[in-house]
PDB file of C-alpha atoms and ligand atoms in Angstrom:
ATOM      1  CA  PHE R   1       3.294   9.231  13.593  1.00 94.00           C
ATOM      2  CA  ARG R   2       0.391   9.643  16.014  1.00 95.00           C
ATOM      3  CA  PHE R   3      -1.862   6.653  15.589  1.00 98.00           C
ATOM      4  CA  THR R   4      -4.699   4.926  17.407  1.00 98.00           C
ATOM      5  CA  HIS R   5      -4.940   1.656  15.463  1.00 98.00           C
ATOM      6  CA  ALA R   6      -2.876  -0.940  13.657  1.00 98.00           C
ATOM      7  CA  LEU R   7      -3.765  -3.751  11.283  1.00 98.00           C
ATOM      8  CA  LEU R   8      -1.584  -6.853  11.214  1.00 98.00           C
ATOM      9  CA  ARG R   9      -1.905 -10.253   9.610  1.00 98.00           C
ATOM     10  CA  GLU R  10      -1.139 -13.596  11.172  1.00 98.00           C
ATOM     11  CA  PRO R  11       2.052 -15.165   9.773  1.00 98.00           C
ATOM     12  CA  VAL R  12       1.577 -18.370   7.800  1.00 97.00           C
ATOM     13  CA  ASP R  13       3.677 -21.540   7.617  1.00 97.00           C
ATOM     14  CA  SER R  14       4.341 -20.761   3.969  1.00 96.00           C
ATOM     15  CA  ILE R  15       6.431 -17.773   5.105  1.00 96.00           C
ATOM     16  CA  VAL R  16       9.345 -20.164   4.516  1.00 95.00           C
ATOM     17  CA  ASP R  17       8.638 -19.526   0.807  1.00 94.00           C
ATOM     18  CA  GLY R  18       8.598 -15.750   1.259  1.00 95.00           C
ATOM     19  CA  LEU R  19      10.391 -13.655  -1.327  1.00 96.00           C
ATOM     20  CA  ARG R  20      13.954 -12.698  -0.493  1.00 94.00           C
ATOM     21  CA  ALA R  21      16.817 -11.042  -2.302  1.00 89.00           C
ATOM     22  CA  VAL R  22      19.488 -13.216  -0.736  1.00 88.00           C
ATOM     23  CA  ASP R  23      18.768 -16.640   0.685  1.00 88.00           C
ATOM     24  CA  THR R  24      20.139 -16.850   4.203  1.00 89.00           C
ATOM     25  CA  GLY R  25      17.869 -19.745   5.109  1.00 91.00           C
ATOM     26  CA  ALA R  26      14.149 -20.052   5.709  1.00 93.00           C
ATOM     27  CA  PRO R  27      12.585 -18.335   8.711  1.00 96.00           C
ATOM     28  CA  ASP R  28      11.797 -20.485  11.728  1.00 97.00           C
ATOM     29  CA  VAL R  29       8.009 -20.320  11.775  1.00 97.00           C
ATOM     30  CA  ALA R  30       7.584 -20.695  15.540  1.00 98.00           C
ATOM     31  CA  LEU R  31      10.143 -18.004  16.226  1.00 98.00           C
ATOM     32  CA  PHE R  32       8.553 -15.793  13.571  1.00 98.00           C
ATOM     33  CA  ARG R  33       5.229 -16.104  15.395  1.00 98.00           C
ATOM     34  CA  ALA R  34       6.845 -15.237  18.715  1.00 98.00           C
ATOM     35  CA  GLN R  35       8.548 -12.174  17.247  1.00 98.00           C
ATOM     36  CA  HIS R  36       5.303 -11.147  15.588  1.00 98.00           C
ATOM     37  CA  ALA R  37       3.475 -11.425  18.911  1.00 98.00           C
ATOM     38  CA  ALA R  38       6.122  -9.276  20.600  1.00 98.00           C
ATOM     39  CA  TYR R  39       5.782  -6.710  17.827  1.00 98.00           C
ATOM     40  CA  ARG R  40       2.037  -6.601  18.376  1.00 98.00           C
ATOM     41  CA  ASP R  41       2.549  -6.206  22.124  1.00 98.00           C
ATOM     42  CA  ALA R  42       4.891  -3.276  21.449  1.00 98.00           C
ATOM     43  CA  LEU R  43       2.267  -1.562  19.291  1.00 98.00           C
ATOM     44  CA  GLU R  44      -0.287  -2.018  22.038  1.00 98.00           C
ATOM     45  CA  ALA R  45       2.126  -0.735  24.662  1.00 98.00           C
ATOM     46  CA  ALA R  46       2.558   2.330  22.438  1.00 98.00           C
ATOM     47  CA  GLY R  47      -1.172   2.914  22.728  1.00 98.00           C
ATOM     48  CA  LEU R  48      -2.593   1.290  19.596  1.00 98.00           C
ATOM     49  CA  ALA R  49      -5.607  -0.966  19.370  1.00 98.00           C
ATOM     50  CA  THR R  50      -4.502  -3.818  17.121  1.00 98.00           C
ATOM     51  CA  THR R  51      -6.475  -6.065  14.797  1.00 98.00           C
ATOM     52  CA  VAL R  52      -4.793  -9.235  13.561  1.00 98.00           C
ATOM     53  CA  LEU R  53      -6.312 -10.458  10.307  1.00 98.00           C
ATOM     54  CA  GLY R  54      -6.652 -14.163   9.591  1.00 97.00           C
ATOM     55  CA  PRO R  55      -3.873 -16.106   7.865  1.00 97.00           C
ATOM     56  CA  LEU R  56      -3.652 -16.331   4.076  1.00 97.00           C
ATOM     57  CA  GLN R  57      -1.802 -19.568   3.509  1.00 95.00           C
ATOM     58  CA  GLU R  58      -1.595 -19.060  -0.267  1.00 97.00           C
ATOM     59  CA  PHE R  59       0.242 -15.749   0.191  1.00 98.00           C
ATOM     60  CA  PRO R  60       3.608 -16.417   1.867  1.00 97.00           C
ATOM     61  CA  ASP R  61       4.410 -12.718   2.285  1.00 98.00           C
ATOM     62  CA  SER R  62       0.968 -11.625   3.477  1.00 98.00           C
ATOM     63  CA  VAL R  63       2.221 -10.911   7.006  1.00 98.00           C
ATOM     64  CA  PHE R  64       3.842  -7.807   5.475  1.00 98.00           C
ATOM     65  CA  VAL R  65       0.539  -5.935   5.291  1.00 98.00           C
ATOM     66  CA  GLU R  66       2.116  -2.561   4.753  1.00 98.00           C
ATOM     67  CA  ASP R  67       2.732  -3.274   1.088  1.00 98.00           C
ATOM     68  CA  ALA R  68      -0.935  -3.872   0.273  1.00 98.00           C
ATOM     69  CA  ALA R  69      -2.379  -0.517   1.339  1.00 98.00           C
ATOM     70  CA  LEU R  70      -1.665   3.084   2.251  1.00 98.00           C
ATOM     71  CA  CYS R  71      -3.510   4.472   5.256  1.00 98.00           C
ATOM     72  CA  LEU R  72      -4.012   8.223   5.546  1.00 98.00           C
ATOM     73  CA  PRO R  73      -6.227  10.172   7.941  1.00 97.00           C
ATOM     74  CA  GLU R  74      -8.627  10.871   5.063  1.00 97.00           C
ATOM     75  CA  GLY R  75      -8.989   7.245   4.007  1.00 98.00           C
ATOM     76  CA  ALA R  76      -7.172   4.186   2.724  1.00 98.00           C
ATOM     77  CA  VAL R  77      -5.788   3.462  -0.729  1.00 98.00           C
ATOM     78  CA  VAL R  78      -5.470  -0.109  -1.995  1.00 97.00           C
ATOM     79  CA  MET R  79      -2.000  -0.581  -3.481  1.00 97.00           C
ATOM     80  CA  ARG R  80      -1.061  -2.645  -6.534  1.00 96.00           C
ATOM     81  CA  PRO R  81       2.003  -4.674  -5.540  1.00 96.00           C
ATOM     82  CA  GLY R  82       4.697  -5.106  -8.139  1.00 95.00           C
ATOM     83  CA  ALA R  83       5.606  -8.622  -6.995  1.00 95.00           C
ATOM     84  CA  PRO R  84       3.235 -10.888  -8.985  1.00 94.00           C
ATOM     85  CA  THR R  85       2.860 -13.295  -6.054  1.00 96.00           C
ATOM     86  CA  ARG R  86       1.711 -10.410  -3.860  1.00 96.00           C
ATOM     87  CA  LEU R  87      -0.844  -8.727  -6.112  1.00 94.00           C
ATOM     88  CA  GLY R  88      -3.711 -10.713  -4.601  1.00 96.00           C
ATOM     89  CA  GLU R  89      -2.854  -9.477  -1.105  1.00 97.00           C
ATOM     90  CA  ALA R  90      -4.250  -6.083  -2.056  1.00 96.00           C
ATOM     91  CA  VAL R  91      -7.605  -7.653  -2.912  1.00 96.00           C
ATOM     92  CA  MET R  92      -7.603  -9.632   0.318  1.00 97.00           C
ATOM     93  CA  ILE R  93      -6.989  -6.621   2.550  1.00 98.00           C
ATOM     94  CA  GLU R  94      -9.780  -4.484   1.181  1.00 98.00           C
ATOM     95  CA  PRO R  95     -12.581  -5.782   3.457  1.00 98.00           C
ATOM     96  CA  ALA R  96     -10.525  -4.920   6.534  1.00 98.00           C
ATOM     97  CA  LEU R  97      -9.873  -1.438   5.149  1.00 98.00           C
ATOM     98  CA  ARG R  98     -13.602  -0.991   4.570  1.00 98.00           C
ATOM     99  CA  GLU R  99     -14.254  -1.874   8.212  1.00 97.00           C
ATOM    100  CA  ALA R 100     -11.694   0.635   9.417  1.00 97.00           C
ATOM    101  CA  PHE R 101     -12.143   3.582   7.039  1.00 98.00           C
ATOM    102  CA  ASP R 102     -15.117   5.564   5.771  1.00 97.00           C
ATOM    103  CA  GLU R 103     -13.420   5.879   2.430  1.00 98.00           C
ATOM    104  CA  VAL R 104     -11.358   3.296   0.557  1.00 98.00           C
ATOM    105  CA  ARG R 105      -9.943   4.234  -2.807  1.00 98.00           C
ATOM    106  CA  HIS R 106      -8.420   2.298  -5.698  1.00 96.00           C
ATOM    107  CA  LEU R 107      -5.612   3.459  -7.912  1.00 95.00           C
ATOM    108  CA  PRO R 108      -6.966   4.700 -11.213  1.00 90.00           C
ATOM    109  CA  SER R 109      -5.859   3.184 -14.489  1.00 82.00           C
ATOM    110  CA  LEU R 110      -4.507   6.174 -16.319  1.00 73.00           C
ATOM    111  CA  GLY R 111      -4.434   5.732 -20.056  1.00 65.00           C
ATOM    112  CA  ASP R 112      -1.044   4.281 -20.820  1.00 60.00           C
ATOM    113  CA  HIS R 113      -0.465   3.959 -17.093  1.00 54.00           C
ATOM    114  CA  GLY R 114      -2.854   1.036 -16.716  1.00 65.00           C
ATOM    115  CA  HIS R 115      -0.138  -1.222 -15.437  1.00 76.00           C
ATOM    116  CA  GLY R 116       1.043   0.959 -12.638  1.00 93.00           C
ATOM    117  CA  ARG R 117       2.591  -0.887  -9.719  1.00 96.00           C
ATOM    118  CA  ILE R 118       3.166   0.426  -6.237  1.00 97.00           C
ATOM    119  CA  GLU R 119       3.857  -1.181  -2.859  1.00 98.00           C
ATOM    120  CA  GLY R 120       3.326   0.531   0.487  1.00 98.00           C
ATOM    121  CA  GLY R 121       6.931  -0.190   1.467  1.00 97.00           C
ATOM    122  CA  ASP R 122       7.991   2.431  -1.054  1.00 97.00           C
ATOM    123  CA  VAL R 123       5.780   5.151   0.420  1.00 98.00           C
ATOM    124  CA  LEU R 124       6.861   7.492   3.217  1.00 97.00           C
ATOM    125  CA  VAL R 125       4.298  10.004   4.450  1.00 97.00           C
ATOM    126  CA  THR R 126       5.791  13.078   6.096  1.00 96.00           C
ATOM    127  CA  ASP R 127       4.079  16.191   7.417  1.00 93.00           C
ATOM    128  CA  ARG R 128       4.572  18.035   4.172  1.00 93.00           C
ATOM    129  CA  GLU R 129       4.393  15.469   1.355  1.00 96.00           C
ATOM    130  CA  ILE R 130       4.266  11.846   0.323  1.00 98.00           C
ATOM    131  CA  LEU R 131       7.638  10.527  -0.805  1.00 97.00           C
ATOM    132  CA  VAL R 132       7.607   7.480  -3.065  1.00 97.00           C
ATOM    133  CA  GLY R 133      10.694   5.593  -4.117  1.00 96.00           C
ATOM    134  CA  ARG R 134      10.672   4.061  -7.543  1.00 96.00           C
ATOM    135  CA  SER R 135      11.948   0.510  -7.113  1.00 96.00           C
ATOM    136  CA  ALA R 136      11.793  -2.973  -8.591  1.00 95.00           C
ATOM    137  CA  ARG R 137       8.247  -3.088  -7.116  1.00 96.00           C
ATOM    138  CA  THR R 138       7.029   0.448  -7.763  1.00 97.00           C
ATOM    139  CA  ASN R 139       7.048   2.086 -11.177  1.00 95.00           C
ATOM    140  CA  GLY R 140       6.405   5.567 -12.476  1.00 94.00           C
ATOM    141  CA  ALA R 141       2.879   4.688 -13.537  1.00 94.00           C
ATOM    142  CA  GLY R 142       2.037   3.444 -10.053  1.00 96.00           C
ATOM    143  CA  ILE R 143       3.372   6.660  -8.552  1.00 96.00           C
ATOM    144  CA  GLU R 144       1.373   8.712 -11.037  1.00 95.00           C
ATOM    145  CA  ALA R 145      -1.759   6.795 -10.086  1.00 95.00           C
ATOM    146  CA  LEU R 146      -1.146   7.469  -6.389  1.00 97.00           C
ATOM    147  CA  ARG R 147      -0.613  11.157  -7.150  1.00 97.00           C
ATOM    148  CA  GLU R 148      -4.033  11.270  -8.846  1.00 95.00           C
ATOM    149  CA  VAL R 149      -5.849   9.426  -6.120  1.00 97.00           C
ATOM    150  CA  VAL R 150      -4.654  11.552  -3.182  1.00 98.00           C
ATOM    151  CA  ARG R 151      -4.658  14.918  -4.954  1.00 97.00           C
ATOM    152  CA  ASP R 152      -8.064  16.064  -3.710  1.00 97.00           C
ATOM    153  CA  TRP R 153      -7.074  15.058  -0.178  1.00 98.00           C
ATOM    154  CA  GLY R 154      -4.443  17.777  -0.493  1.00 97.00           C
ATOM    155  CA  TYR R 155      -1.296  15.641  -0.757  1.00 98.00           C
ATOM    156  CA  THR R 156       1.719  16.279  -2.935  1.00 97.00           C
ATOM    157  CA  VAL R 157       3.485  13.151  -4.160  1.00 98.00           C
ATOM    158  CA  ARG R 158       7.204  13.346  -4.889  1.00 97.00           C
ATOM    159  CA  GLU R 159       8.984  10.579  -6.771  1.00 96.00           C
ATOM    160  CA  LEU R 160      12.455   9.599  -5.629  1.00 95.00           C
ATOM    161  CA  ALA R 161      14.775   6.732  -6.454  1.00 93.00           C
ATOM    162  CA  THR R 162      15.373   3.680  -4.310  1.00 94.00           C
ATOM    163  CA  PRO R 163      18.994   2.463  -4.594  1.00 92.00           C
ATOM    164  CA  PRO R 164      19.022  -0.601  -6.890  1.00 92.00           C
ATOM    165  CA  GLU R 165      20.316  -2.959  -4.224  1.00 92.00           C
ATOM    166  CA  VAL R 166      17.519  -1.971  -1.815  1.00 92.00           C
ATOM    167  CA  LEU R 167      14.118  -3.710  -1.874  1.00 93.00           C
ATOM    168  CA  HIS R 168      11.850  -0.880  -0.779  1.00 95.00           C
ATOM    169  CA  PHE R 169      12.370   2.826  -0.215  1.00 94.00           C
ATOM    170  CA  LYS R 170      11.527   2.344   3.465  1.00 95.00           C
ATOM    171  CA  THR R 171      13.919  -0.564   3.782  1.00 94.00           C
ATOM    172  CA  ASP R 172      16.438   2.258   4.051  1.00 96.00           C
ATOM    173  CA  CYS R 173      14.543   4.985   5.878  1.00 97.00           C
ATOM    174  CA  GLY R 174      11.860   5.669   8.437  1.00 97.00           C
ATOM    175  CA  LEU R 175      10.008   8.691   9.732  1.00 97.00           C
ATOM    176  CA  LEU R 176      11.035   9.771  13.241  1.00 98.00           C
ATOM    177  CA  ASP R 177       8.727  12.773  13.400  1.00 96.00           C
ATOM    178  CA  GLY R 178       7.070  15.048  10.861  1.00 88.00           C
ATOM    179  CA  GLU R 179      10.381  16.667   9.962  1.00 92.00           C
ATOM    180  CA  THR R 180      12.986  14.023  10.791  1.00 97.00           C
ATOM    181  CA  ILE R 181      13.965  10.933   8.833  1.00 98.00           C
ATOM    182  CA  LEU R 182      16.226   8.092   9.901  1.00 98.00           C
ATOM    183  CA  THR R 183      18.122   7.047   6.797  1.00 98.00           C
ATOM    184  CA  THR R 184      21.065   5.156   5.386  1.00 97.00           C
ATOM    185  CA  ARG R 185      23.752   7.185   3.671  1.00 96.00           C
ATOM    186  CA  ARG R 186      23.152   5.438   0.348  1.00 95.00           C
ATOM    187  CA  LEU R 187      19.478   6.489   0.336  1.00 95.00           C
ATOM    188  CA  ALA R 188      20.227  10.074   1.317  1.00 95.00           C
ATOM    189  CA  ALA R 189      23.128  10.304  -1.149  1.00 92.00           C
ATOM    190  CA  GLY R 190      20.993  11.738  -3.945  1.00 81.00           C
ATOM    191  CA  GLY R 191      20.242  14.789  -1.801  1.00 85.00           C
ATOM    192  CA  HIS R 192      16.519  14.389  -2.326  1.00 87.00           C
ATOM    193  CA  LEU R 193      15.835  14.353   1.386  1.00 93.00           C
ATOM    194  CA  ASP R 194      17.521  17.716   1.838  1.00 88.00           C
ATOM    195  CA  GLY R 195      15.261  20.012   3.781  1.00 91.00           C
ATOM    196  CA  TYR R 196      14.448  17.311   6.295  1.00 97.00           C
ATOM    197  CA  ARG R 197      16.403  16.799   9.462  1.00 97.00           C
ATOM    198  CA  LEU R 198      18.289  13.580   8.794  1.00 98.00           C
ATOM    199  CA  ILE R 199      19.699  11.117  11.271  1.00 98.00           C
ATOM    200  CA  HIS R 200      21.998   8.581   9.632  1.00 98.00           C
ATOM    201  CA  VAL R 201      22.119   5.028  10.902  1.00 98.00           C
ATOM    202  CA  ALA R 202      25.508   3.962  12.218  1.00 98.00           C
ATOM    203  CA  GLU R 203      28.006   2.621   9.688  1.00 96.00           C
ATOM    204  CA  GLY R 204      27.372  -1.083   9.134  1.00 96.00           C
ATOM    205  CA  GLU R 205      23.888  -0.886  10.688  1.00 98.00           C
ATOM    206  CA  GLU R 206      21.956  -0.187   7.487  1.00 96.00           C
ATOM    207  CA  ALA R 207      19.225  -2.645   8.467  1.00 96.00           C
ATOM    208  CA  ALA R 208      18.329  -0.390  11.396  1.00 97.00           C
ATOM    209  CA  ALA R 209      16.871   2.197   9.003  1.00 97.00           C
ATOM    210  CA  ASN R 210      13.541   0.420   8.710  1.00 96.00           C
ATOM    211  CA  ALA R 211      12.362   1.866  12.005  1.00 97.00           C
ATOM    212  CA  VAL R 212       8.900   3.109  12.770  1.00 98.00           C
ATOM    213  CA  ARG R 213       7.801   5.913  15.038  1.00 98.00           C
ATOM    214  CA  VAL R 214       4.624   5.051  16.903  1.00 98.00           C
ATOM    215  CA  ASN R 215       3.356   7.725  19.263  1.00 98.00           C
ATOM    216  CA  ASP R 216       6.066   8.228  21.879  1.00 98.00           C
ATOM    217  CA  VAL R 217       8.415   5.420  20.846  1.00 98.00           C
ATOM    218  CA  VAL R 218      10.550   4.350  17.918  1.00 98.00           C
ATOM    219  CA  LEU R 219      10.390   0.644  17.136  1.00 98.00           C
ATOM    220  CA  LEU R 220      13.831  -0.444  15.998  1.00 98.00           C
ATOM    221  CA  PRO R 221      15.035  -3.907  15.023  1.00 98.00           C
ATOM    222  CA  ALA R 222      17.203  -5.325  17.814  1.00 98.00           C
ATOM    223  CA  GLY R 223      20.919  -5.739  17.266  1.00 98.00           C
ATOM    224  CA  TYR R 224      21.856  -2.219  16.192  1.00 98.00           C
ATOM    225  CA  PRO R 225      23.139  -0.679  19.421  1.00 98.00           C
ATOM    226  CA  ARG R 226      25.003   2.245  17.897  1.00 98.00           C
ATOM    227  CA  THR R 227      21.944   3.461  15.995  1.00 98.00           C
ATOM    228  CA  ALA R 228      19.812   2.949  19.108  1.00 98.00           C
ATOM    229  CA  GLU R 229      22.277   5.094  21.021  1.00 98.00           C
ATOM    230  CA  LEU R 230      22.204   7.817  18.341  1.00 98.00           C
ATOM    231  CA  LEU R 231      18.434   7.910  18.584  1.00 98.00           C
ATOM    232  CA  ASN R 232      18.509   8.008  22.371  1.00 98.00           C
ATOM    233  CA  GLN R 233      20.918  10.912  22.246  1.00 98.00           C
ATOM    234  CA  ALA R 234      18.593  12.716  19.848  1.00 98.00           C
ATOM    235  CA  GLY R 235      15.829  12.373  22.416  1.00 98.00           C
ATOM    236  CA  TYR R 236      13.846   9.444  21.009  1.00 98.00           C
ATOM    237  CA  ARG R 237      12.616   6.570  23.148  1.00 98.00           C
ATOM    238  CA  VAL R 238      13.736   3.396  21.425  1.00 98.00           C
ATOM    239  CA  VAL R 239      12.070   0.012  21.772  1.00 98.00           C
ATOM    240  CA  ALA R 240      14.299  -2.660  20.222  1.00 98.00           C
ATOM    241  CA  LEU R 241      12.460  -5.716  18.897  1.00 98.00           C
ATOM    242  CA  PRO R 242      13.963  -9.010  17.715  1.00 98.00           C
ATOM    243  CA  ASN R 243      13.408  -9.229  13.965  1.00 97.00           C
ATOM    244  CA  SER R 244      15.719 -12.055  12.885  1.00 97.00           C
ATOM    245  CA  GLU R 245      13.030 -14.131  11.180  1.00 97.00           C
ATOM    246  CA  ALA R 246      11.265 -11.381   9.209  1.00 97.00           C
ATOM    247  CA  ALA R 247      14.709 -10.116   8.187  1.00 96.00           C
ATOM    248  CA  LYS R 248      15.381 -13.454   6.429  1.00 96.00           C
ATOM    249  CA  VAL R 249      12.565 -12.555   4.038  1.00 96.00           C
ATOM    250  CA  ASP R 250      13.492  -8.881   3.828  1.00 95.00           C
ATOM    251  CA  GLY R 251      10.850  -7.664   6.261  1.00 95.00           C
ATOM    252  CA  GLY R 252      11.161  -5.137   9.051  1.00 93.00           C
ATOM    253  CA  MET R 253       9.395  -2.902  11.532  1.00 97.00           C
ATOM    254  CA  SER R 254       7.253  -0.926   9.134  1.00 97.00           C
ATOM    255  CA  CYS R 255       6.127  -3.767   6.850  1.00 97.00           C
ATOM    256  CA  LEU R 256       4.489  -5.762   9.616  1.00 98.00           C
ATOM    257  CA  SER R 257       1.620  -3.344  10.227  1.00 98.00           C
ATOM    258  CA  LEU R 258      -0.583  -0.631   8.799  1.00 98.00           C
ATOM    259  CA  ARG R 259      -0.865   2.162  11.317  1.00 98.00           C
ATOM    260  CA  TYR R 260      -3.671   4.704  11.320  1.00 98.00           C
TER     261      TYR R 260
HETATM  262  C1  CIR H 301       8.838  -9.170  -0.174  1.00 51.49           C
HETATM  263  O1  CIR H 301       9.903  -9.358  -0.766  1.00 51.49           O
HETATM  264  O2  CIR H 301       7.891  -8.611  -0.707  1.00 51.49           O
HETATM  265  C2  CIR H 301       8.718  -9.625   1.255  1.00 51.49           C
HETATM  266  N1  CIR H 301       9.466 -10.827   1.436  1.00 51.49           N
HETATM  267  C3  CIR H 301       9.191  -8.562   2.205  1.00 51.49           C
HETATM  268  C4  CIR H 301       8.346  -7.323   2.183  1.00 51.49           C
HETATM  269  C5  CIR H 301       8.833  -6.295   3.132  1.00 51.49           C
HETATM  270  N2  CIR H 301       7.982  -5.169   3.116  1.00 51.49           N
HETATM  271  C6  CIR H 301       8.404  -3.932   3.277  1.00 51.49           C
HETATM  272  O3  CIR H 301       9.598  -3.655   3.360  1.00 51.49           O
HETATM  273  N3  CIR H 301       7.481  -2.987   3.289  1.00 51.49           N
END
């Protein structure tokens, strides 16, 4: 959770066509841009140098850069998004990864696993392992391919399940420090996070789980005061950011940037 840089991508007008599980109306593009700018400011205030990549009009969801890559201290890995409309985003992000990292890796095609799919939103890197939630976007073959590609960097990859009603694994959890995870009860219910210190979001505030720890602060979507209070009591410094527009297309604090 200690980072020096972040990559973001400018939101596009076509964000109104962004994928969403439940249609609660299209995002207001101007407000989306304002919230995105505030998010960038918060990353900078947390000490990160930010780079905002140019808009990709043909990819409505491209503002959610986290799904297209995985950034590790050793290098970056280009993901292979499971949403067909998002597959091309991985290709488009590679030049920026090459600028930022000495090493950029691709997921191998492994025999029968050639069609592996994996999105960064399903990947949580902790101090001891990489947790990946199988989901509608991430399959076993994609997880296997990630396991192969990071093995010689010394990482262990553990496959977990994402609850069926949840888009991404990290929709329902976020790293607070190397040993502590903020999570919903439904995600933790399987017991697979046992061994970590868990902080549960307040009842009815499930959307607060997609928080992201950046250096000394935790970026939390605004509007979840009881979870913010729980985090304050646990000693975390919370910065609450308005996220109403990204939320309409199932996006949150982690998806909007790649931190490294
Ligand atoms: C999608 O459904 O792919 C986008 N509308 C939202 C992606 C959010 N990304 C994330 O949680 N990592």
